Coordinates of C-alpha atoms in Angstrom, one line a residue:
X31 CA -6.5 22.9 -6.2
X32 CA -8.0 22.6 -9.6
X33 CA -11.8 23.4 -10.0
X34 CA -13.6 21.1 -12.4
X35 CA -13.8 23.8 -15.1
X36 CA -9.7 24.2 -15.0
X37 CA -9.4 20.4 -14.9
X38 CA -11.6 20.1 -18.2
X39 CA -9.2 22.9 -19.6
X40 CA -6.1 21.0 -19.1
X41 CA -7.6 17.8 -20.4
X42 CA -8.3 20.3 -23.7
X43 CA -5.1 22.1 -23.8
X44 CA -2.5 19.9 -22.7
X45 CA 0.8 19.8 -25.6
X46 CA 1.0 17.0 -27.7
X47 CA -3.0 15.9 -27.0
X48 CA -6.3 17.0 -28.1
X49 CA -8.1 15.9 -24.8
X50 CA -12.3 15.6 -24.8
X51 CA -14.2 17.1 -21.9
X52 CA -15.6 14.1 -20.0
X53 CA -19.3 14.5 -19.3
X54 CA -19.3 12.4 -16.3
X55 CA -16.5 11.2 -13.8
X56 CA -14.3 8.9 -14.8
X57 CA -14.5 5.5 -12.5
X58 CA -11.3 4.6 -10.6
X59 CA -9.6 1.2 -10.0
X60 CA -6.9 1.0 -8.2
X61 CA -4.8 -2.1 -7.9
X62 CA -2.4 -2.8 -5.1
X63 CA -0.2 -5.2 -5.4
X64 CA 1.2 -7.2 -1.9
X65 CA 4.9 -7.4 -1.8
X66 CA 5.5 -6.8 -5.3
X67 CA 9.0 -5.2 -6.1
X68 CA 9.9 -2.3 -8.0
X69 CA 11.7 -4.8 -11.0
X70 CA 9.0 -7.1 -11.1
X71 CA 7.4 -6.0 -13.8
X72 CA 9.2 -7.1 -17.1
X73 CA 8.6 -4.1 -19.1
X74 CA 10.5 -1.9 -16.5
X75 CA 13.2 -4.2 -16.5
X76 CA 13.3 -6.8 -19.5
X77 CA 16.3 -8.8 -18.4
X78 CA 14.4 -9.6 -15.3
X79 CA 13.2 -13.3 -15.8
X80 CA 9.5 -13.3 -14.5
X81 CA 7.0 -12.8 -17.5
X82 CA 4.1 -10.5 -16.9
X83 CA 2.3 -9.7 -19.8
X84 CA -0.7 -8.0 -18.3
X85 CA 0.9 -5.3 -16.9
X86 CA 3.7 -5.0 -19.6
X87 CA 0.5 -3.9 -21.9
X88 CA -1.0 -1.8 -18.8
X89 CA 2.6 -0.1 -19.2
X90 CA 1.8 0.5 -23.3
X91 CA -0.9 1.7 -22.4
X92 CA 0.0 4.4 -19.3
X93 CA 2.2 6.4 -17.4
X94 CA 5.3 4.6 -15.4
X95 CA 6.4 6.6 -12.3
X96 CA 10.1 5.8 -12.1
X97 CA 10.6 7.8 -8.3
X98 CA 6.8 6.4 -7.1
X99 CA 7.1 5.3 -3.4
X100 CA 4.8 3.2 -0.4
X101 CA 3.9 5.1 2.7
X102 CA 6.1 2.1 4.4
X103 CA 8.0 -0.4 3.7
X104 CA 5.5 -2.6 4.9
X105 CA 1.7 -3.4 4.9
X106 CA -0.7 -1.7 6.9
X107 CA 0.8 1.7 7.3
X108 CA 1.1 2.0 4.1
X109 CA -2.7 1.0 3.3
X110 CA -3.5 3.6 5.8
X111 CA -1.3 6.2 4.1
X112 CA -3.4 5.2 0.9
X113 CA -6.9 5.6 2.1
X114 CA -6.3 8.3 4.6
X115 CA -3.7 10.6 2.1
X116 CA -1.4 10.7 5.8
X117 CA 2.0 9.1 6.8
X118 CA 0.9 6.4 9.6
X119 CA 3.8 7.0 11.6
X120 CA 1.4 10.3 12.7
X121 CA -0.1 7.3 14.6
X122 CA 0.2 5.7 17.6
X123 CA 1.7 3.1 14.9
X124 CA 5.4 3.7 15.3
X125 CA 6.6 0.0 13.9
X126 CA 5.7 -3.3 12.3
X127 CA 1.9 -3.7 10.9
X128 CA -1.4 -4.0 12.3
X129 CA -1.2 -8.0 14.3
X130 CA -4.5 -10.5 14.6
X131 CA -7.6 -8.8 16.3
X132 CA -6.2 -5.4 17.0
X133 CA -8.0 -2.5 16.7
X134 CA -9.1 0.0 13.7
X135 CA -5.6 2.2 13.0
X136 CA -8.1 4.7 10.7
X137 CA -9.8 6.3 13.0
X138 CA -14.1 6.7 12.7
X139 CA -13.4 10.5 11.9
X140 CA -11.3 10.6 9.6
X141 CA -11.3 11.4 5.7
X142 CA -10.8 8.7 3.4
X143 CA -10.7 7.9 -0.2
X144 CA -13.3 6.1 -0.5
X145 CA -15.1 8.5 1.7
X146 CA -14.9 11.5 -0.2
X147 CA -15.4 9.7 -3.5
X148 CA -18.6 8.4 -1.9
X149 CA -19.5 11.4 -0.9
X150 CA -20.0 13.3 -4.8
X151 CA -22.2 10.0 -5.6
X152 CA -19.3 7.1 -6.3
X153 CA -20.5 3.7 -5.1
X154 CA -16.8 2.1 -3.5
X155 CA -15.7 -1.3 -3.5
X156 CA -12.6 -3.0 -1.5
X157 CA -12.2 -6.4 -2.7
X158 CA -9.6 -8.4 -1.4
X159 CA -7.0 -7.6 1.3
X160 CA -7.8 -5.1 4.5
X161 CA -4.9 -5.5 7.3
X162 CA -6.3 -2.6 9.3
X163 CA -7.5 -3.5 11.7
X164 CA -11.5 -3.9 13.2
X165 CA -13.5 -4.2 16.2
X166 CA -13.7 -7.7 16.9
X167 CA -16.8 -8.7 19.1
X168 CA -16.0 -11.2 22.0
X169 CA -15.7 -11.2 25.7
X170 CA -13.1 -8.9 25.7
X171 CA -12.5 -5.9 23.3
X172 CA -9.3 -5.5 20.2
X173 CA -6.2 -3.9 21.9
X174 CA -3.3 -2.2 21.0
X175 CA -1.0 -4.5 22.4
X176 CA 3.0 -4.6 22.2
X177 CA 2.9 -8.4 22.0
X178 CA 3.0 -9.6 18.2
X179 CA -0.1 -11.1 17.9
X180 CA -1.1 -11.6 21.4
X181 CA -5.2 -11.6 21.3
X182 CA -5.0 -14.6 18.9
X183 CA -6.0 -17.1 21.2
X184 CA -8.4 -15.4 22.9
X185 CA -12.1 -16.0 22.3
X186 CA -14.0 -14.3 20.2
X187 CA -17.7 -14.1 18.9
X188 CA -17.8 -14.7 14.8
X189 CA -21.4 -14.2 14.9
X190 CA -21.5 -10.6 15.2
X191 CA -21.0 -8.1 13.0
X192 CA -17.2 -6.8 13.0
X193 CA -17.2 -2.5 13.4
X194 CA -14.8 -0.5 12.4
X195 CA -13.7 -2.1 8.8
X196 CA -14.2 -1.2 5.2
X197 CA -17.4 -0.9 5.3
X198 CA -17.4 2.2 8.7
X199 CA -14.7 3.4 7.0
X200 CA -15.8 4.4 3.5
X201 CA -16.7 1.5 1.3
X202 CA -20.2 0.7 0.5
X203 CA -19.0 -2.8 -0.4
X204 CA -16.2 -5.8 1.1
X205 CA -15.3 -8.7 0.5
X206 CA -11.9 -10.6 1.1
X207 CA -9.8 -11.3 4.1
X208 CA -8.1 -9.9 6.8
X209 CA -4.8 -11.2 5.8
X210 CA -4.7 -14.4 3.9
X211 CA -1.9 -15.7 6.8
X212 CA -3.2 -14.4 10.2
X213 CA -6.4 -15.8 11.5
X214 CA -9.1 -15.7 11.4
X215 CA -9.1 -17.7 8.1
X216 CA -12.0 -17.5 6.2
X217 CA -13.9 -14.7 4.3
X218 CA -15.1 -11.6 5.2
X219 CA -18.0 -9.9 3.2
X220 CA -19.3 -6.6 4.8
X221 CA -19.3 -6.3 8.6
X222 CA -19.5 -10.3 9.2
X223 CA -17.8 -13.6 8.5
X224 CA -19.3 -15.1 5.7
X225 CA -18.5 -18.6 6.6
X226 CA -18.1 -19.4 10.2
X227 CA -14.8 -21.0 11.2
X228 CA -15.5 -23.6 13.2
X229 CA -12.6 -25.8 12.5
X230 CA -8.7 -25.6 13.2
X231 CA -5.7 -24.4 10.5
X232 CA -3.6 -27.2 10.1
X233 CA -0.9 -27.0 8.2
X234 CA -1.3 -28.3 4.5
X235 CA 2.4 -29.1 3.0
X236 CA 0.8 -29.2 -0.6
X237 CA -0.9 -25.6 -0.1
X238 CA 2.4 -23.9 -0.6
X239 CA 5.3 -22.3 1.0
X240 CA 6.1 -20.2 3.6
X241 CA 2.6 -21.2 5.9
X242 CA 1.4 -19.7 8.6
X243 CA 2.6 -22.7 11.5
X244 CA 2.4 -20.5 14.2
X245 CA -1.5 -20.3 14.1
X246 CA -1.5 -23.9 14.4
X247 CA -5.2 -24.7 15.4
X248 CA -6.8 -21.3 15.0
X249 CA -10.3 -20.4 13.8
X250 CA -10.6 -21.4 10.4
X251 CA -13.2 -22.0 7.8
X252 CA -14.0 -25.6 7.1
X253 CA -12.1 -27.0 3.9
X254 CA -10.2 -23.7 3.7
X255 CA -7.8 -23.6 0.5
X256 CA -5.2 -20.7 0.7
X257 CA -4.7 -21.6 -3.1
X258 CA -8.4 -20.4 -3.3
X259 CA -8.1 -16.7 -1.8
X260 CA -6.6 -15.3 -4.8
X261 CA -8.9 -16.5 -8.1
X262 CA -11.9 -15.5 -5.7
X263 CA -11.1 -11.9 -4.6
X264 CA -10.3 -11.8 -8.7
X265 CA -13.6 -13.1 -9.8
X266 CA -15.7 -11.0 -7.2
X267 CA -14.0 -8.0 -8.6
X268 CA -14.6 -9.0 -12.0
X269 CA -18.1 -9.5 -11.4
X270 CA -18.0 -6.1 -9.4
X271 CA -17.0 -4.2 -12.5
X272 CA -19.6 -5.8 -14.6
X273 CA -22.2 -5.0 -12.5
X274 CA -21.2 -1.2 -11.9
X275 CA -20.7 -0.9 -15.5
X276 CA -24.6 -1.1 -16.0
X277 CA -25.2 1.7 -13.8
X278 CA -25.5 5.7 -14.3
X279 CA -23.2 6.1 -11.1
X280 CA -19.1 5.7 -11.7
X281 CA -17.6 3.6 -9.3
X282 CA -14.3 3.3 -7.0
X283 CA -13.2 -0.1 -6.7
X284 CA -9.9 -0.5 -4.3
X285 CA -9.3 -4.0 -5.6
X286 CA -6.3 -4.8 -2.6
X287 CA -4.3 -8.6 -3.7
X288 CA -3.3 -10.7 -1.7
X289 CA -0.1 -11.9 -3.8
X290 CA 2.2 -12.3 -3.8
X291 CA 2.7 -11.6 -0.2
X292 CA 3.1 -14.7 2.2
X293 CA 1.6 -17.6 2.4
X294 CA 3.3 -18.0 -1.1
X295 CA 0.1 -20.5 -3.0
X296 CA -0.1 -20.3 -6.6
X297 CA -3.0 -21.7 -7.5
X298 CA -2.9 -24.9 -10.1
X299 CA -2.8 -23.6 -13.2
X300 CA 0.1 -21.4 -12.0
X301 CA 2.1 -24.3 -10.4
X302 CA 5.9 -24.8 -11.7
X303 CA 4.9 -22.2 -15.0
X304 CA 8.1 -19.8 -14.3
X305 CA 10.0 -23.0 -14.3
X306 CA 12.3 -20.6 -11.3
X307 CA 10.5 -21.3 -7.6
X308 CA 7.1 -20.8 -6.7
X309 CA 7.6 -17.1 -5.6
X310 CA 7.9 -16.5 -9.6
X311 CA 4.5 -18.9 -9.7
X312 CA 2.7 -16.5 -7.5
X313 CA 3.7 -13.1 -9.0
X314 CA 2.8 -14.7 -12.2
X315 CA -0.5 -15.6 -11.1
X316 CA -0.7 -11.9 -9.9
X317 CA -0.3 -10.9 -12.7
X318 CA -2.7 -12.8 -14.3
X319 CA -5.2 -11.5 -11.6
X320 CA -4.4 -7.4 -12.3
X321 CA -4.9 -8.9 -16.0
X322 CA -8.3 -10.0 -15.2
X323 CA -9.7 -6.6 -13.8
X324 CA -8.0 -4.7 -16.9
X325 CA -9.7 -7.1 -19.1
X326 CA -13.0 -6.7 -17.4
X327 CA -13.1 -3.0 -17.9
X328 CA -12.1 -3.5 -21.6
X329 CA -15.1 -6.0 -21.8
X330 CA -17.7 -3.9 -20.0
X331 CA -16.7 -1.0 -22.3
X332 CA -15.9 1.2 -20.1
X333 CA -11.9 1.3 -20.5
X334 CA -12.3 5.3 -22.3
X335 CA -13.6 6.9 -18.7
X336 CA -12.0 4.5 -16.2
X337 CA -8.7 5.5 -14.2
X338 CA -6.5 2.0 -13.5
X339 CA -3.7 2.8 -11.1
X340 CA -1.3 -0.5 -10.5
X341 CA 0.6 -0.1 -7.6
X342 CA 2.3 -2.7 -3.9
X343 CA 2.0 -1.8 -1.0
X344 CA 5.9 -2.5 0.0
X345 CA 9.6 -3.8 -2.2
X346 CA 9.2 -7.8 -2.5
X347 CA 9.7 -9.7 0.4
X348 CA 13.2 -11.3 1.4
X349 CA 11.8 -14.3 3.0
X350 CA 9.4 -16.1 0.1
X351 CA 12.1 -17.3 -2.3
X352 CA 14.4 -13.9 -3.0
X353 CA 17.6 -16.4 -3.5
X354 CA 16.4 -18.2 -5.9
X355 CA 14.9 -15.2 -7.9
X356 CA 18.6 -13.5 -8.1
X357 CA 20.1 -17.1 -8.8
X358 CA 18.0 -17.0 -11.7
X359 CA 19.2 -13.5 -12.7
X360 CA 15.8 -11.8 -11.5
X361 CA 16.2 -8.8 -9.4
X362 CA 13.3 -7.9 -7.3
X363 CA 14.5 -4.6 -6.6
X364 CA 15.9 -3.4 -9.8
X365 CA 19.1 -2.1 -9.1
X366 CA 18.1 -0.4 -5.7
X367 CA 19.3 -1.6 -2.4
X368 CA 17.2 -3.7 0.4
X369 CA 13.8 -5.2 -0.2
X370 CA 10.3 -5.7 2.1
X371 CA 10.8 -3.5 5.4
X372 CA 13.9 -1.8 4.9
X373 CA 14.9 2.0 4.4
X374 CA 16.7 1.1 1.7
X375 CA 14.9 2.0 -1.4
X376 CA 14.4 -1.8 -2.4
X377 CA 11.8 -1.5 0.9
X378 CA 9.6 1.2 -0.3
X379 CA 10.3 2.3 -4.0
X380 CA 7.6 0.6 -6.0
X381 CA 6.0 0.4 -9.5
X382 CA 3.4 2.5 -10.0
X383 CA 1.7 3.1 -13.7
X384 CA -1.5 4.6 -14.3
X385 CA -3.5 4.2 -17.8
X386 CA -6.2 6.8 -18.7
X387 CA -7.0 6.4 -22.5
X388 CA -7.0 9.8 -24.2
X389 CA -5.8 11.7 -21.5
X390 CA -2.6 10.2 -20.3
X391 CA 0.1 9.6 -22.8
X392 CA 0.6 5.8 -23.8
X393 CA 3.7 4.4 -23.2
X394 CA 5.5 7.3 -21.2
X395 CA 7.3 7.6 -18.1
X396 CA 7.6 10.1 -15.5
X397 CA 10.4 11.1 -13.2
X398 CA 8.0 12.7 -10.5
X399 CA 8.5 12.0 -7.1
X400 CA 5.0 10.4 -6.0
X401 CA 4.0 9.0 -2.5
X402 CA 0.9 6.8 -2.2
X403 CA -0.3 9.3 -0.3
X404 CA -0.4 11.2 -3.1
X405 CA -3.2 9.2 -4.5
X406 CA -6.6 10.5 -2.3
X407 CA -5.5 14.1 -3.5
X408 CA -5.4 12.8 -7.3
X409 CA -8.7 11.3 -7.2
X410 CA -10.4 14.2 -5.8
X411 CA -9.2 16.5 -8.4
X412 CA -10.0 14.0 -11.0
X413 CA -13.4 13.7 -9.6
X414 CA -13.5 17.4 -9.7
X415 CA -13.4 18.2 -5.4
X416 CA -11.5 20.1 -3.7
X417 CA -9.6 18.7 -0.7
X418 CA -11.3 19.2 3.1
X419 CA -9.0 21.7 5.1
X420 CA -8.5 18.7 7.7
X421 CA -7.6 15.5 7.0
X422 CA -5.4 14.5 3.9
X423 CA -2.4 15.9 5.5
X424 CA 0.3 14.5 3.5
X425 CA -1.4 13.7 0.1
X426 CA -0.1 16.1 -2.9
X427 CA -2.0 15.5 -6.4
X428 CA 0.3 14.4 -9.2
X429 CA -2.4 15.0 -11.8
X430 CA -0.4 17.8 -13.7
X431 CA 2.5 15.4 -14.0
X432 CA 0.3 12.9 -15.8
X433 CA -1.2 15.5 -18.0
X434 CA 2.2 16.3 -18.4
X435 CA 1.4 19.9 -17.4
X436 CA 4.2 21.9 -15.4
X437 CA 5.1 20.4 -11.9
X438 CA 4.7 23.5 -10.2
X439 CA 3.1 22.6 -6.7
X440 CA 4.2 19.2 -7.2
X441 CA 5.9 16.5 -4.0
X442 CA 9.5 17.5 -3.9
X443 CA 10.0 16.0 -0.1
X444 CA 9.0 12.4 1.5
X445 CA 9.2 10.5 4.4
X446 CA 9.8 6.8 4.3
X447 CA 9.6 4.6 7.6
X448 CA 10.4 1.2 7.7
X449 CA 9.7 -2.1 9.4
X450 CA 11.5 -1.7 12.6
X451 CA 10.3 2.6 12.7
X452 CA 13.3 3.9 10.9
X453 CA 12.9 6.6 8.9
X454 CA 14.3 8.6 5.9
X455 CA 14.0 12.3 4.7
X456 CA 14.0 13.1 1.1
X457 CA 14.8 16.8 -0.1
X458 CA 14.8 16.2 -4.4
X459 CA 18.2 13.8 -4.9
X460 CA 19.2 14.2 -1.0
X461 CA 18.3 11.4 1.0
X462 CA 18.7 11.6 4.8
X463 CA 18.7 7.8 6.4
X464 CA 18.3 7.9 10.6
X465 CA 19.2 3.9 11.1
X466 CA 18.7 1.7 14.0
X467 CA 22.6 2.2 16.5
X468 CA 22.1 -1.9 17.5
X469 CA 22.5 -4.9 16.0
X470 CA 18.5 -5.4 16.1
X471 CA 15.4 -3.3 16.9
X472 CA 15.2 -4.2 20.5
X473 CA 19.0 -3.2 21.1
X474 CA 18.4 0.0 20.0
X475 CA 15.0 1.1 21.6
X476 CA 15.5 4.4 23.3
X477 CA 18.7 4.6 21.7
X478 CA 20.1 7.9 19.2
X479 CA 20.0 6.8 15.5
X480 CA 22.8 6.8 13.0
X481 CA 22.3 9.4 10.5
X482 CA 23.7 8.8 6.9
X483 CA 23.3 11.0 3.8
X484 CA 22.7 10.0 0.0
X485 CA 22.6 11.3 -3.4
X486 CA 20.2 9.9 -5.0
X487 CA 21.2 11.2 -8.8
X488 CA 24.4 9.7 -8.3
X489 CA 24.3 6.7 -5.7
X490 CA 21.5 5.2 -6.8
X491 CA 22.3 1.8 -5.0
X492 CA 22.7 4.0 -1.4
X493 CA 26.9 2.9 -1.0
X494 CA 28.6 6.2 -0.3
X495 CA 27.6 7.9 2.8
X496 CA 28.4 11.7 2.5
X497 CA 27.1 12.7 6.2
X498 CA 30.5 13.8 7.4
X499 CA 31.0 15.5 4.1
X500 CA 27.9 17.5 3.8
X501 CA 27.3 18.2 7.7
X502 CA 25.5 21.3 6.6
X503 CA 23.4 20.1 4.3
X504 CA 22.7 17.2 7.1
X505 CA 21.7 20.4 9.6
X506 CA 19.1 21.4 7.2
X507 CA 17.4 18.6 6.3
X508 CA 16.9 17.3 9.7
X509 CA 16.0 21.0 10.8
X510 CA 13.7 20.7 7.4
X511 CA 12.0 17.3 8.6
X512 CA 11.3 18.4 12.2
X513 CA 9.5 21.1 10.9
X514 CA 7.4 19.0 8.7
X515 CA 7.0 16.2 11.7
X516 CA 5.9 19.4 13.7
X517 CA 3.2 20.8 11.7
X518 CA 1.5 17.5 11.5
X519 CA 0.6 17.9 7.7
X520 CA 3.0 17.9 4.3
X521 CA 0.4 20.0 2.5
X522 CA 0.9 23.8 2.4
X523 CA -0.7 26.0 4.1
X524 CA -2.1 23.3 6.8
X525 CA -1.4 22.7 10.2
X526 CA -2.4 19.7 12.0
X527 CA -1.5 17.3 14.9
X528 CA 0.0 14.1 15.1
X529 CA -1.4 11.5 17.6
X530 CA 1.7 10.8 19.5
X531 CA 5.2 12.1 19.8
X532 CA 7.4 11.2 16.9
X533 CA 11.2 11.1 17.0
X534 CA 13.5 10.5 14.4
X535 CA 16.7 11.3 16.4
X536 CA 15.9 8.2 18.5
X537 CA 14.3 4.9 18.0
X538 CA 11.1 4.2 19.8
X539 CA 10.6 2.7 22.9
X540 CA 7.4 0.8 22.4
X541 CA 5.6 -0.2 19.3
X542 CA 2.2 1.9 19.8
X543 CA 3.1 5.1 21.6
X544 CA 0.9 6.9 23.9
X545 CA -1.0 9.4 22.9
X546 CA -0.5 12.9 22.9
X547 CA -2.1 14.5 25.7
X548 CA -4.2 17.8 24.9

């Protein structure tokens, strides 16, 4: 772990730059994109057909990560993986996402992000997206349940305030939705609803595609505009930046989009502009909205000591227009197999670029293996702290890979999971895939998985299973990965516990396992 006086010494001494000691710590922003794939961004792959000039300039201007990965391949766990530094699948969480009214997944102990930042004086910020779940107040507490969004039609008090969010876990400051497509549907700022929703969803054809019909008549704000959820979370982090830039304090902002996940709603301006489908609309509009944000820090002169990190949560979804993209010669996942919720790497390998002015190169690229995980140790050795012993088990700073210092100490393994609890093992190239042994999830519950080995370096696009030709190297890695489930932690030297018993040998039985007794 780097003290501040060795981090100032690598900012000075790293080749190829003349780094200044800064006298304060830098602010942080960190953008997280919803179900934006690894080749949507044009500069990473310019015969992709989707413009997206903002982030093509971040990408001047910063680092790309070309191996950078999600917790999951899909939306909660990996949130949780981002503001806790752990894999979710430590959780009772063994499949799917967080559903309407269930619980907290980060538990009241734990360490987050915004957490530690807060606590060496950062004032923190989530605007936009939470999807982890909260205490909902009504007659009858939030459950863990195995249904799929079982408590939605239960009643509950809007009234109160709502424990166990951003704001008990972290953040000084909230605003933004649950989801934008599970109720209830309205705005959130703090611990309360900021607009009660006294009236019923009903669908709206000229709102979009890809709308949320089963929540027919839920709790929903009156004159609710899905189009609306994106510009607003944009300008309420705008304003956020403008405002912290006038103070002595630096700031964390976790600025989590809602696009261009589902319900797919490009706002007017963005209507028909790709001229492809509205998918294309939508992940033009977002990135018009990271645009925004990296303007605003421009503007409020503080781009020199501010840290942007642009980032999705998951590959692009298969299910909001993914024909039409690849009829129009765009490719969502780059050349990597799969997309949203698979094992695949098209389910979890995302962009990731990070722009520090003066002490990350411009315009570079790194071939570092990064989870998001990863992130919460960064920003504590940028902020100059040392990790806790507990908590943060599998986060692994990649701050000497963009100083472009030595990667000794850096992430050589990671664990993927995907939508259905499969997971994969990664040892450098090697890629160890434990698949579902039925035709769908619920065929193969209880059920041994189907192991399959890749080479990464040389089957990028996961086709040629060499399992029965490298059974020993199959031994070790799964001997490797039990090990690692085992000690509950990925950083060295720590030993922790997981909440439940995790298999990878056999899929799950149930979607929130019991806990572990003591």
């Amino acid at each position: 772990m780097f003290s501040r006086s060795v981090l100032c010494l690598l900012l000075i001494i790293t080749p190829g730059f003349l780094f200044a000691a800064q006298p304060s710590q830098p602010n942080i922003v960190v953008i997280l994109a919803d179900d934006f794939g690894v080749g949507d961004i044009q500069a990473h792959y310019p015969n992709n057909k989707i413009p997206t000039p903002c982030l093509d300039q971040l990408v001047k201007q910063g680092m790309s990560f070309t191996d950078a990965h999600s917790g999951s391949a899909v939306c909660s766990p990996t949130r949780y993986g981002l503001l806790t530094g752990r894999y979710s699948w430590r959780t009772r969480l063994q499949e799917w996402v967080i559903a309407a009214y269930e619980p907290p997944l980060i538990s009241e102990d734990r360490l987050t992000l915004p957490g530690l930042l807060k606590s060496i004086g950062y004032q923190t910020a989530c605007i936009g997206k939470w999807h982890l779940g909260w205490n909902w107040p009504g007659p009858q507490s939030s459950q863990m349940l195995e249904q799929k969004n079982g408590q939605w039609k239960y009643e509950w008090d809007f009234t109160k305030p709502i424990q166990g969010g951003p704001t008990d876990r972290g953040f000084d400051y909230f605003f933004g939705v649950d989801l934008p497509n599970l109720p209830p549907f309205t705005f959130i700022e703090n611990d309360h609803v900021l607009v009660q929703p006294t009236a019923e969803f009903k669908l709206d054809a000229s709102e979009g595609i890809v709308l949320p019909r089963a929540f027919v008549g839920a709790p929903t704000a009156p004159h609710w505009r899905m189009q609306n959820i994106l510009p607003e979370i944009t300008q309420r982090a705008v304003n956020y930046i403008g405002q912290q830039s006038q103070k002595e304090s630096p700031f964390f902002l976790y600025f989590s989009m809602t696009s261009p996940h589902e319900p797919v709603v490009p706002s007017e301006k963005f209507r028909g502009k790709s001229g492809i489908a509205p998918i294309a609309d939508f992940v033009m509009e977002t990135d018009w909205s990271a645009g925004q944000i990296i303007q605003e820090i421009t503007r409020a002169g503080i781009k020199d000591n501010t840290i942007i990190i642009f980032t999705a949560d998951n590959g692009h979804s298969h299910y909001t227009g993914w024909n039409e993209l690849v009829q129009a010669g765009h490719h969502p996942s780059g050349p990597y197999r799969g997309h949203k919720g698979d094992i695949w790497e098209g389910g979890h390998r995302v962009p990731l670029v990070v722009s520090w002015p003066q002490h990350i190169q411009a315009g570079s690229s790194s071939q570092q293996m990064v989870c998001l995980t990863d992130i919460l140790a960064t920003c504590a050795e940028i902020a100059g702290t040392d990790l806790p012993l507990k908590g943060a088990e599998d986060s692994i700073s990649f701050l000497p890979a963009l100083l472009g210092a030595a990667n000794k100490g850096l992430r050589r393994t990671l664990v993927s999971h995907s939508n259905h609890g499969e997971f994969a093992y990664r040892d450098g190239p090697w890629k160890l895939v434990f698949k579902l042994s039925g035709r769908n999830l619920e065929q193969s519950r209880g059920k041994p998985t189907i192991v399959e080995l890749y080479n990464l370096d040389s089957d990028i696009g996961e086709e040629q299973d060499l399992a029965e030709k490298c059974p020993q190297r199959v031994s070790q890695m799964a001997a490797d990965f039990k090990q690692l489930i085992e000690r509950g932690s990925s950083r060295a030297g720590q030993k922790a516990a997981n909440d439940t018993q995790v298999r990878f040998d056999v899929t799950q039985k149930q979607r929130w396992a019991p806990t572990v007794k003591e």
